[in-house]
Amino acid sequence: MDVRSPLLTLEVRVETDVILARQRARQIASLIGLPLLDQTRVATAVSEIARNAIDYAGGGRVEFSLENRHQLILWIKVEERIPGVKDLQAIVDGSMTPRTLSTAGIASAKRLMDRFEIQAGPQGAPILTMSKTVGRRAGPLTVNELRSISSELVKNTPKSLLDELQIQNQELLRTLQELRDRQAEVAQMHRKELEETNRGVVALYTEL
């Protein structure tokens, strides 16, 4: 039995469709309660795969759905129009080095998501499926909650290109700040470890 509830389907044919797919991915991730950093991960992964579909397969279709059980999982399926990149599975597996930015984006998308797999479609075109888990809940989303998410997707239209660029800049600034914070934490831990090591050496020297 299919436990996934469809949310939205987009056709990607031109570059502006990639931006739309990114916007919708971020919007859905926000509506289902993913934290900001995961929203950025999902949006980036979707835009990379959608762009690859345009660059190498003449476009494709992006489908968003929710697995709504003991865990809430966002599923994204990107079905390309025609077979595009050669040895796509090898690039995803890491056994082949990507030759272009677009194919490098495929490997990056895999790292950004919790699950990532490739299957061959009816005409041999690849179907890329990836997911991000929201987390455990007391129970599945109710019918009203699902309707509310669908209503928000219909009501809130995507922003302009300029707005999207501003959002991406904000995401980049947040990510850089988080990296700086983590670096500061690591440096502080190293200082503490060094201090403890020095105290141990002094104590051992004293005993000797």
XYZ file of N, CA, C and O in Angstrom:
832
model
N 0.848 -1.204 0.000
C 0.000 0.000 0.000
C 0.883 1.253 0.000
O 1.850 1.329 0.757
N 0.559 2.209 -0.844
C 1.333 3.438 -0.923
C 0.986 4.325 0.260
O -0.166 4.698 0.452
N 1.995 4.649 1.067
C 1.753 5.473 2.246
C 2.185 6.921 2.005
O 2.240 7.705 2.945
N 2.472 7.278 0.783
C 2.915 8.627 0.478
C 1.758 9.473 -0.046
O 1.023 9.049 -0.930
N 1.655 10.666 0.507
C 0.620 11.608 0.075
C 1.234 12.598 -0.900
O 2.175 13.320 -0.533
N 0.757 12.669 -2.142
C 1.317 13.621 -3.115
C 1.057 15.058 -2.696
O -0.026 15.392 -2.205
N 2.053 15.906 -2.889
C 1.930 17.317 -2.535
C 1.934 18.227 -3.751
O 1.092 19.113 -3.876
N 2.905 17.997 -4.648
C 3.089 18.936 -5.751
C 3.906 18.272 -6.849
O 4.803 17.471 -6.569
N 3.567 18.602 -8.103
C 4.338 18.121 -9.253
C 4.703 19.311 -10.137
O 3.847 20.162 -10.417
N 5.957 19.377 -10.544
C 6.441 20.473 -11.386
C 7.125 19.920 -12.624
O 7.845 18.921 -12.549
N 6.919 20.570 -13.752
C 7.672 20.274 -14.963
C 8.862 21.225 -15.019
O 8.719 22.426 -14.760
N 10.048 20.697 -15.341
C 11.228 21.554 -15.482
C 11.726 21.464 -16.915
O 12.052 20.396 -17.411
N 11.740 22.608 -17.573
C 12.169 22.664 -18.977
C 13.244 23.719 -19.204
O 14.085 23.553 -20.069
N 13.160 24.834 -18.447
C 14.111 25.944 -18.632
C 14.665 26.344 -17.270
O 14.224 25.861 -16.222
N 15.648 27.243 -17.285
C 16.358 27.617 -16.064
C 15.428 28.191 -15.000
O 15.609 27.947 -13.801
N 14.428 28.963 -15.403
C 13.515 29.533 -14.410
C 12.720 28.438 -13.688
O 12.305 28.634 -12.542
N 12.526 27.298 -14.345
C 11.852 26.177 -13.682
C 12.706 25.607 -12.556
O 12.186 25.103 -11.559
N 14.025 25.679 -12.717
C 14.931 25.224 -11.659
C 14.766 26.099 -10.421
O 14.710 25.609 -9.284
N 14.666 27.404 -10.645
C 14.467 28.343 -9.536
C 13.127 28.072 -8.860
O 13.015 28.063 -7.622
N 12.101 27.817 -9.658
C 10.783 27.509 -9.110
C 10.836 26.230 -8.270
O 10.270 26.162 -7.171
N 11.525 25.211 -8.776
C 11.642 23.949 -8.042
C 12.355 24.168 -6.716
O 11.977 23.595 -5.684
N 13.378 25.002 -6.722
C 14.107 25.306 -5.482
C 13.201 26.022 -4.486
O 13.185 25.698 -3.296
N 12.453 27.004 -4.977
C 11.554 27.745 -4.105
C 10.495 26.834 -3.484
O 10.225 26.900 -2.278
N 9.905 25.986 -4.312
C 8.872 25.086 -3.819
C 9.438 24.069 -2.831
O 8.801 23.720 -1.841
N 10.653 23.598 -3.100
C 11.288 22.643 -2.187
C 11.497 23.275 -0.819
O 11.216 22.663 0.222
N 11.993 24.508 -0.803
C 12.199 25.198 0.473
C 10.868 25.442 1.179
O 10.754 25.281 2.395
N 9.865 25.831 0.406
C 8.550 26.113 0.983
C 7.956 24.871 1.630
O 7.456 24.921 2.760
N 8.012 23.749 0.935
C 7.466 22.506 1.479
C 8.245 22.077 2.716
O 7.665 21.665 3.725
N 9.581 22.173 2.639
C 10.408 21.801 3.788
C 10.062 22.639 5.015
O 10.045 22.140 6.145
N 9.774 23.905 4.796
C 9.383 24.781 5.903
C 8.013 24.402 6.461
O 7.815 24.344 7.678
N 7.058 24.126 5.572
C 5.700 23.801 6.004
C 5.623 22.518 6.831
O 4.774 22.394 7.716
N 6.511 21.565 6.560
C 6.449 20.298 7.292
C 7.338 20.310 8.536
O 7.416 19.319 9.260
N 8.007 21.453 8.780
C 8.716 21.596 10.044
C 10.194 21.281 10.042
O 10.798 21.111 11.102
N 10.820 21.214 8.870
C 12.264 21.001 8.831
C 12.990 22.263 9.303
O 12.552 23.377 9.004
N 14.096 22.121 10.054
C 14.859 23.302 10.471
C 15.472 24.017 9.275
O 15.558 23.465 8.176
N 15.917 25.252 9.509
C 16.394 26.103 8.420
C 17.511 25.460 7.616
O 17.518 25.517 6.380
N 18.463 24.842 8.302
C 19.588 24.259 7.583
C 19.130 23.117 6.679
O 19.593 22.977 5.545
N 18.190 22.313 7.164
C 17.662 21.228 6.332
C 16.814 21.764 5.184
O 16.765 21.166 4.107
N 16.136 22.880 5.409
C 15.402 23.506 4.312
C 16.357 23.882 3.184
O 16.061 23.674 2.001
N 17.505 24.427 3.563
C 18.510 24.798 2.567
C 19.067 23.563 1.868
O 19.276 23.566 0.651
N 19.303 22.491 2.630
C 19.816 21.254 2.040
C 18.840 20.711 0.997
O 19.245 20.336 -0.114
N 17.571 20.664 1.357
C 16.559 20.125 0.444
C 16.458 20.997 -0.805
O 16.449 20.495 -1.937
N 16.379 22.313 -0.612
C 16.250 23.234 -1.749
C 17.449 23.118 -2.690
O 17.297 23.102 -3.921
N 18.645 23.017 -2.121
C 19.853 22.914 -2.937
C 19.895 21.602 -3.712
O 20.223 21.573 -4.903
N 19.557 20.503 -3.035
C 19.565 19.193 -3.698
C 18.582 19.168 -4.863
O 18.901 18.680 -5.955
N 17.386 19.706 -4.651
C 16.379 19.714 -5.710
C 16.837 20.566 -6.889
O 16.705 20.161 -8.048
N 17.395 21.724 -6.624
C 17.821 22.595 -7.723
C 18.963 21.955 -8.513
O 19.022 22.079 -9.739
N 19.874 21.244 -7.837
C 20.985 20.596 -8.535
C 20.481 19.483 -9.460
O 20.922 19.370 -10.609
N 19.563 18.664 -8.967
C 19.051 17.568 -9.782
C 18.187 18.086 -10.921
O 18.233 17.576 -12.046
N 17.392 19.121 -10.649
C 16.547 19.704 -11.692
C 17.406 20.334 -12.790
O 17.115 20.196 -13.983
N 18.466 21.012 -12.392
C 19.356 21.627 -13.387
C 20.047 20.558 -14.232
O 20.204 20.714 -15.448
N 20.442 19.481 -13.609
C 21.066 18.390 -14.363
C 20.090 17.809 -15.384
O 20.469 17.480 -16.506
N 18.818 17.692 -14.994
C 17.804 17.162 -15.913
C 17.661 18.060 -17.141
O 17.514 17.571 -18.272
N 17.726 19.373 -16.937
C 17.616 20.303 -18.059
C 18.865 20.250 -18.932
O 18.795 20.199 -20.162
N 20.032 20.241 -18.277
C 21.296 20.290 -19.024
C 21.530 19.042 -19.871
O 22.101 19.124 -20.969
N 21.100 17.872 -19.375
C 21.491 16.620 -20.026
C 20.322 15.786 -20.553
O 20.540 14.880 -21.341
N 19.109 16.067 -20.086
C 17.996 15.206 -20.488
C 16.828 15.992 -21.078
O 15.731 15.445 -21.244
N 17.047 17.265 -21.376
C 15.983 18.059 -21.978
C 14.839 18.375 -21.048
O 13.759 18.764 -21.477
N 15.061 18.215 -19.734
C 14.026 18.515 -18.766
C 13.533 17.274 -18.055
O 14.092 16.185 -18.162
N 12.459 17.461 -17.309
C 11.899 16.337 -16.572
C 10.765 16.783 -15.664
O 10.199 17.869 -15.839
N 10.463 15.951 -14.694
C 9.351 16.210 -13.779
C 9.841 16.024 -12.338
O 10.550 15.067 -12.027
N 9.456 16.969 -11.466
C 9.799 16.888 -10.049
C 8.510 16.668 -9.252
O 7.565 17.442 -9.380
N 8.493 15.606 -8.450
C 7.313 15.277 -7.651
C 7.670 15.283 -6.170
O 8.652 14.660 -5.754
N 6.852 15.991 -5.382
C 7.026 16.042 -3.935
C 5.897 15.238 -3.274
O 4.729 15.387 -3.655
N 6.253 14.424 -2.283
C 5.224 13.673 -1.548
C 5.684 13.483 -0.111
O 6.859 13.653 0.219
N 4.724 13.128 0.746
C 5.003 12.925 2.166
C 4.689 11.496 2.571
O 3.609 10.977 2.249
N 5.627 10.867 3.255
C 5.348 9.598 3.927
C 4.906 9.947 5.343
O 5.681 10.502 6.132
N 3.688 9.642 5.657
C 3.052 10.164 6.865
C 2.700 9.014 7.808
O 1.559 8.575 7.887
N 3.739 8.517 8.537
C 3.496 7.432 9.487
C 4.157 7.779 10.819
O 3.981 8.896 11.310
N 4.861 6.828 11.434
C 5.518 7.121 12.707
C 6.640 8.127 12.526
O 7.033 8.814 13.466
N 7.183 8.213 11.308
C 8.120 9.265 10.946
C 7.558 10.030 9.762
O 6.958 9.441 8.868
N 7.781 11.338 9.776
C 7.351 12.163 8.650
C 8.545 12.319 7.716
O 9.597 12.823 8.121
N 8.395 11.861 6.482
C 9.502 11.869 5.526
C 9.071 12.591 4.250
O 8.022 12.284 3.686
N 9.883 13.540 3.831
C 9.649 14.231 2.564
C 10.368 13.461 1.462
O 11.583 13.238 1.527
N 9.610 13.034 0.455
C 10.168 12.318 -0.687
C 10.127 13.219 -1.915
O 9.127 13.911 -2.152
N 11.216 13.203 -2.681
C 11.289 13.976 -3.917
C 11.755 13.049 -5.027
O 12.800 12.405 -4.906
N 10.962 12.979 -6.080
C 11.307 12.142 -7.225
C 11.496 13.024 -8.448
O 10.631 13.841 -8.772
N 12.635 12.868 -9.113
C 12.923 13.625 -10.329
C 13.047 12.623 -11.475
O 13.970 11.800 -11.497
N 12.111 12.702 -12.395
C 12.093 11.785 -13.540
C 12.551 12.546 -14.775
O 11.904 13.499 -15.213
N 13.690 12.134 -15.343
C 14.229 12.811 -16.512
C 13.519 12.343 -17.776
O 12.997 11.235 -17.838
N 13.535 13.217 -18.794
C 12.804 12.902 -20.036
C 13.468 11.788 -20.831
O 12.802 10.884 -21.340
N 14.781 11.876 -20.968
C 15.530 10.904 -21.765
C 16.786 10.517 -20.994
O 17.180 11.220 -20.051
N 17.421 9.414 -21.355
C 18.703 9.094 -20.719
C 19.691 10.227 -20.946
O 19.924 10.651 -22.084
N 20.249 10.761 -19.870
C 21.139 11.914 -19.991
C 22.589 11.576 -19.729
O 23.302 11.141 -20.627
N 23.028 11.772 -18.485
C 24.433 11.569 -18.132
C 24.792 10.089 -18.207
O 24.100 9.233 -17.669
N 25.904 9.808 -18.885
C 26.402 8.431 -18.919
C 27.003 8.077 -17.573
O 27.606 8.909 -16.905
N 26.804 6.806 -17.170
C 27.390 6.321 -15.910
C 26.937 7.163 -14.717
O 27.722 7.470 -13.817
N 25.660 7.523 -14.723
C 25.116 8.344 -13.640
C 25.253 7.639 -12.292
O 25.599 8.257 -11.284
N 24.988 6.336 -12.271
C 25.078 5.587 -11.023
C 26.504 5.609 -10.474
O 26.713 5.714 -9.253
N 27.485 5.536 -11.359
C 28.885 5.551 -10.920
C 29.248 6.891 -10.288
O 30.023 6.947 -9.323
N 28.672 7.974 -10.812
C 28.915 9.299 -10.234
C 28.307 9.388 -8.852
O 28.913 9.889 -7.899
N 27.088 8.871 -8.709
C 26.415 8.894 -7.411
C 27.161 8.033 -6.397
O 27.333 8.400 -5.230
N 27.639 6.880 -6.843
C 28.353 5.965 -5.945
C 29.732 6.480 -5.567
O 30.325 6.006 -4.592
N 30.256 7.417 -6.348
C 31.576 7.953 -6.061
C 32.709 7.219 -6.753
O 33.890 7.525 -6.536
N 32.368 6.241 -7.601
C 33.413 5.494 -8.299
C 33.875 6.183 -9.574
O 34.826 5.733 -10.216
N 33.197 7.269 -9.954
C 33.608 8.037 -11.140
C 33.603 9.520 -10.786
O 32.681 10.009 -10.128
N 34.635 10.235 -11.216
C 34.738 11.662 -10.924
C 33.834 12.456 -11.860
O 33.901 12.282 -13.080
N 32.972 13.341 -11.315
C 32.124 14.174 -12.183
C 32.974 15.059 -13.089
O 34.012 15.578 -12.667
N 32.517 15.230 -14.320
C 33.292 16.008 -15.288
C 32.839 17.462 -15.371
O 33.562 18.301 -15.883
N 31.637 17.753 -14.931
C 31.111 19.117 -15.023
C 30.475 19.513 -13.708
O 30.271 18.688 -12.813
N 30.137 20.803 -13.605
C 29.478 21.293 -12.400
C 28.119 20.619 -12.199
O 27.719 20.324 -11.080
N 27.405 20.393 -13.308
C 26.079 19.783 -13.199
C 26.170 18.364 -12.644
O 25.400 17.981 -11.764
N 27.112 17.574 -13.171
C 27.226 16.210 -12.673
C 27.810 16.177 -11.260
O 27.505 15.285 -10.482
N 28.646 17.162 -10.930
C 29.143 17.258 -9.554
C 27.996 17.556 -8.596
O 27.997 17.113 -7.440
N 26.983 18.283 -9.094
C 25.817 18.587 -8.269
C 25.040 17.347 -7.872
O 24.395 17.318 -6.811
N 25.096 16.311 -8.692
C 24.405 15.063 -8.370
C 25.016 14.432 -7.124
O 24.312 14.035 -6.191
N 26.344 14.356 -7.108
C 27.026 13.789 -5.943
C 26.781 14.647 -4.703
O 26.620 14.124 -3.601
N 26.734 15.957 -4.882
C 26.466 16.850 -3.757
C 25.063 16.646 -3.217
O 24.851 16.649 -2.001
N 24.102 16.476 -4.106
C 22.717 16.263 -3.682
C 22.601 15.011 -2.819
O 21.854 14.993 -1.827
N 23.330 13.977 -3.176
C 23.297 12.743 -2.386
C 23.776 13.003 -0.965
O 23.196 12.492 0.003
N 24.823 13.811 -0.812
C 25.346 14.096 0.528
C 24.395 14.960 1.343
O 24.381 14.883 2.571
N 23.598 15.773 0.663
C 22.696 16.680 1.371
C 21.432 15.992 1.888
O 20.794 16.487 2.824
N 21.075 14.863 1.288
C 19.820 14.189 1.635
C 20.087 12.938 2.464
O 21.207 12.432 2.523
N 19.034 12.439 3.116
C 19.175 11.233 3.941
C 19.262 9.977 3.090
O 20.020 9.056 3.406
N 18.449 9.940 2.038
C 18.463 8.795 1.132
C 18.468 9.275 -0.309
O 17.899 10.312 -0.618
N 19.127 8.473 -1.159
C 19.252 8.872 -2.560
C 19.435 7.602 -3.386
O 20.327 6.803 -3.111
N 18.584 7.424 -4.380
C 18.705 6.224 -5.216
C 18.308 6.535 -6.652
O 17.628 7.534 -6.923
N 18.749 5.683 -7.561
C 18.459 5.851 -8.984
C 17.839 4.568 -9.522
O 18.300 3.464 -9.209
N 16.795 4.737 -10.322
C 16.174 3.608 -11.015
C 15.995 3.979 -12.479
O 15.964 5.161 -12.834
N 15.877 2.985 -13.303
C 15.624 3.219 -14.729
C 14.126 3.293 -14.973
O 13.362 2.432 -14.512
N 13.692 4.335 -15.684
C 12.287 4.486 -16.014
C 11.887 3.613 -17.193
O 12.712 2.887 -17.753
N 10.611 3.674 -17.598
C 10.111 2.832 -18.699
C 10.887 2.994 -20.004
O 11.096 2.030 -20.732
N 11.333 4.210 -20.306
C 12.062 4.465 -21.547
C 13.570 4.483 -21.337
O 14.315 4.915 -22.218
N 14.014 4.031 -20.185
C 15.445 4.014 -19.905
C 15.975 5.283 -19.275
O 17.140 5.344 -18.885
N 15.123 6.324 -19.183
C 15.552 7.569 -18.536
C 15.616 7.355 -17.027
O 14.772 6.668 -16.459
N 16.610 7.944 -16.366
C 16.744 7.717 -14.924
C 15.664 8.407 -14.106
O 15.184 9.484 -14.466
N 15.298 7.774 -13.008
C 14.403 8.347 -12.007
C 15.205 8.444 -10.717
O 15.612 7.428 -10.154
N 15.442 9.660 -10.254
C 16.215 9.888 -9.036
C 15.257 10.174 -7.887
O 14.412 11.066 -7.996
N 15.385 9.413 -6.826
C 14.512 9.562 -5.666
C 15.362 9.878 -4.447
O 16.363 9.203 -4.188
N 14.977 10.903 -3.703
C 15.713 11.282 -2.495
C 14.726 11.677 -1.406
O 13.560 11.988 -1.687
N 15.195 11.630 -0.172
C 14.285 11.916 0.936
C 15.014 12.604 2.078
O 16.234 12.521 2.212
N 14.223 13.294 2.888
C 14.718 13.926 4.114
C 13.693 13.652 5.212
O 12.502 13.902 5.050
N 14.173 13.112 6.326
C 13.297 12.755 7.441
C 13.135 13.943 8.374
O 14.111 14.562 8.792
N 11.876 14.239 8.704
C 11.590 15.336 9.618
C 11.867 14.902 11.046
O 12.412 15.639 11.857
N 11.490 13.677 11.391
C 11.705 13.170 12.748
C 10.481 12.435 13.242
O 9.437 12.384 12.594
N 10.639 11.834 14.404
C 9.531 11.087 14.992
C 8.481 12.042 15.543
O 8.795 13.119 16.024
N 7.247 11.617 15.466
C 6.125 12.425 15.942
C 5.244 11.579 16.849
O 5.356 10.353 16.888
N 4.392 12.253 17.585
C 3.437 11.524 18.429
C 2.459 10.736 17.572
O 1.904 9.736 17.990
N 2.260 11.199 16.361
C 1.351 10.527 15.437
C 1.471 11.153 14.062
O 2.134 12.175 13.889
N 0.856 10.546 13.053
C 0.924 11.108 11.701
C 0.168 12.427 11.600
O -0.643 12.773 12.468
N 0.457 13.155 10.546
C -0.298 14.382 10.286
C -1.766 14.050 10.072
O -2.102 13.044 9.451
N -2.619 14.905 10.585
C -4.047 14.706 10.395
C -4.456 15.148 8.993
O -3.686 15.806 8.280
N -5.661 14.788 8.618
C -6.188 15.195 7.313
C -6.219 16.714 7.214
O -5.868 17.297 6.168
N -6.602 17.377 8.291
C -6.659 18.843 8.281
C -5.271 19.457 8.124
O -5.105 20.482 7.438
N -4.256 18.845 8.759
C -2.889 19.358 8.631
C -2.386 19.206 7.196
O -1.730 20.104 6.656
N -2.683 18.072 6.575
C -2.291 17.864 5.185
C -3.000 18.854 4.269
O -2.396 19.394 3.332
N -4.276 19.094 4.548
C -5.025 20.063 3.744
C -4.450 21.460 3.914
O -4.384 22.240 2.957
N -4.021 21.784 5.123
C -3.444 23.100 5.384
C -2.150 23.288 4.595
O -1.906 24.368 4.035
N -1.317 22.250 4.530
C -0.081 22.324 3.756
C -0.393 22.529 2.282
O 0.199 23.392 1.614
N -1.337 21.759 1.760
C -1.730 21.900 0.346
C -2.286 23.284 0.067
O -1.996 23.891 -0.978
N -3.074 23.810 1.012
C -3.664 25.137 0.847
C -2.585 26.217 0.806
O -2.653 27.150 -0.001
N -1.562 26.077 1.661
C -0.473 27.051 1.672
C 0.305 27.027 0.359
O 0.738 28.067 -0.139
N 0.480 25.835 -0.198
C 1.200 25.725 -1.467
C 0.437 26.411 -2.588
O 1.034 27.005 -3.498
N -0.877 26.320 -2.530
C -1.705 26.967 -3.554
C -1.738 28.479 -3.340
O -1.641 29.264 -4.289
N -1.838 28.876 -2.073
C -2.024 30.296 -1.750
C -0.744 31.109 -1.933
O -0.777 32.229 -2.459
N 0.384 30.569 -1.475
C 1.642 31.317 -1.508
C 2.378 31.052 -2.817
O 3.008 30.016 -2.995
N 2.291 32.006 -3.711
C 2.946 31.860 -5.017
C 4.448 32.093 -4.872
O 4.886 32.812 -3.965
N 5.248 31.491 -5.750
C 6.699 31.668 -5.679
C 7.111 33.122 -5.841
O 6.428 33.929 -6.467
N 8.266 33.445 -5.270
C 8.777 34.805 -5.311
C 9.502 35.071 -6.629
O 9.756 34.163 -7.410
N 9.867 36.335 -6.829
C 10.580 36.716 -8.043
C 12.029 36.228 -7.981
O 12.518 35.788 -6.938
N 12.718 36.348 -9.108
C 14.115 35.933 -9.180
C 14.966 36.729 -8.198
O 15.840 36.171 -7.523
N 14.716 38.022 -8.085
C 15.489 38.856 -7.161
C 15.271 38.410 -5.722
O 16.227 38.318 -4.939
N 14.008 38.130 -5.380
C 13.705 37.650 -4.030
C 14.424 36.332 -3.754
O 14.945 36.104 -2.657
N 14.453 35.451 -4.750
C 15.118 34.157 -4.575
C 16.620 34.339 -4.356
O 17.217 33.661 -3.513
N 17.226 35.263 -5.078
C 18.654 35.532 -4.899
C 18.935 36.067 -3.496
O 19.932 35.702 -2.861
N 18.040 36.921 -3.011
C 18.207 37.451 -1.661
C 18.094 36.336 -0.618
O 18.869 36.291 0.344
N 17.144 35.421 -0.829
C 16.988 34.303 0.094
C 18.225 33.417 0.077
O 18.712 32.972 1.121
N 18.750 33.152 -1.118
C 19.952 32.324 -1.212
C 21.135 32.992 -0.520
O 21.947 32.313 0.121
N 21.234 34.322 -0.635
C 22.306 35.031 0.061
C 22.155 34.898 1.568
O 23.146 34.717 2.296
N 20.911 34.996 2.048
C 20.665 34.833 3.483
C 21.024 33.423 3.946
O 21.593 33.232 5.023
N 20.683 32.428 3.119
C 21.028 31.048 3.450
C 22.540 30.880 3.533
O 23.058 30.204 4.427
N 23.250 31.486 2.594
C 24.704 31.388 2.583
C 25.299 32.033 3.826
O 26.208 31.468 4.457
N 24.776 33.192 4.205
C 25.270 33.873 5.405
C 25.017 33.038 6.660
O 25.886 32.945 7.534
N 23.819 32.421 6.738
C 23.513 31.562 7.894
C 24.469 30.373 7.952
O 24.968 30.004 9.012
N 24.717 29.775 6.786
C 25.611 28.617 6.740
C 27.023 28.998 7.141
O 27.679 28.277 7.905
N 27.515 30.143 6.656
C 28.849 30.600 7.010
C 28.955 30.883 8.506
O 29.970 30.568 9.142
N 27.897 31.473 9.073
C 27.904 31.754 10.515
C 27.940 30.462 11.318
O 28.660 30.358 12.324
N 27.171 29.475 10.886
C 27.180 28.186 11.574
C 28.553 27.527 11.486
O 29.020 26.916 12.460
N 29.199 27.639 10.335
C 30.546 27.087 10.193
C 31.526 27.789 11.120
O 32.378 27.144 11.748
N 31.407 29.124 11.211
C 32.283 29.870 12.119
C 32.043 29.453 13.562
O 32.986 29.295 14.342
N 30.763 29.282 13.922
C 30.434 28.867 15.298
C 31.025 27.495 15.604
O 31.562 27.256 16.694
N 30.916 26.586 14.631
C 31.456 25.240 14.844
C 32.974 25.261 14.947
O 33.563 24.545 15.760
N 33.615 26.089 14.117
C 35.067 26.208 14.191
C 35.498 26.747 15.545
O 36.499 26.295 16.125
N 34.731 27.720 16.064
C 35.049 28.272 17.382
C 34.891 27.206 18.465
O 35.700 27.125 19.399
N 33.840 26.370 18.351
C 33.630 25.299 19.324
C 34.768 24.288 19.280
O 35.262 23.850 20.322
N 35.184 23.916 18.060
C 36.282 22.958 17.914
C 37.575 23.528 18.483
O 38.323 22.836 19.190
N 37.846 24.821 18.204
C 39.057 25.457 18.721
C 39.043 25.492 20.248
O 40.071 25.254 20.898
N 37.871 25.773 20.829
C 37.758 25.804 22.283
C 37.993 24.417 22.887
O 38.672 24.276 23.912
N 37.440 23.387 22.234
C 37.653 22.017 22.701
C 39.127 21.648 22.655
O 39.665 21.029 23.575
N 39.799 22.051 21.560
C 41.224 21.751 21.427
C 42.032 22.457 22.517
O 42.983 21.882 23.060
N 41.651 23.702 22.844
C 42.358 24.440 23.899
C 42.196 23.728 25.237
O 43.154 23.583 25.997
N 40.962 23.276 25.520
C 40.711 22.577 26.780
C 41.497 21.274 26.850
O 42.070 20.929 27.890
N 41.502 20.539 25.732
C 42.249 19.281 25.709
C 43.747 19.526 25.918
O 44.420 18.773 26.622
N 44.255 20.596 25.295
C 45.665 20.923 25.443
C 45.986 21.308 26.885
O 47.021 20.898 27.438
N 45.077 22.099 27.499
C 45.287 22.489 28.895
C 45.297 21.271 29.813
O 46.132 21.154 30.715
N 44.360 20.343 29.569
C 44.303 19.140 30.387
C 45.550 18.283 30.181
O 46.097 17.703 31.133
N 45.996 18.208 28.928
C 47.223 17.444 28.648
C 48.413 18.069 29.350
O 49.242 17.369 29.948
N 48.510 19.384 29.310
C 49.622 20.076 29.965
C 49.595 19.851 31.470
O 50.643 19.634 32.100
N 48.386 19.909 32.062
C 48.281 19.663 33.505
C 48.721 18.244 33.845
O 49.375 18.003 34.853
N 48.338 17.307 32.965
C 48.745 15.925 33.204
C 50.249 15.750 33.126
O 50.852 15.030 33.929
N 50.875 16.431 32.158
C 52.329 16.347 32.025
C 53.018 16.951 33.241
O 53.999 16.386 33.773
N 52.520 18.098 33.708
C 53.098 18.745 34.881
C 52.949 17.848 36.109
O 53.895 17.690 36.909
N 51.759 17.231 36.265
C 51.538 16.351 37.428
C 52.478 15.161 37.364
O 53.057 14.752 38.392
N 52.647 14.582 36.190
C 53.518 13.430 36.034
C 54.970 13.831 36.313
O 55.712 13.121 36.999
N 55.364 15.013 35.822
C 56.733 15.504 36.067
C 56.968 15.712 37.555
O 58.032 15.366 38.087
N 55.942 16.255 38.253
C 56.052 16.471 39.687
C 56.249 15.151 40.432
O 57.069 15.047 41.356
N 55.479 14.139 40.055
C 55.609 12.833 40.697
C 56.990 12.239 40.461
O 57.601 11.638 41.361
N 57.485 12.395 39.222
C 58.808 11.888 38.934
C 59.873 12.626 39.723
O 60.866 12.029 40.185
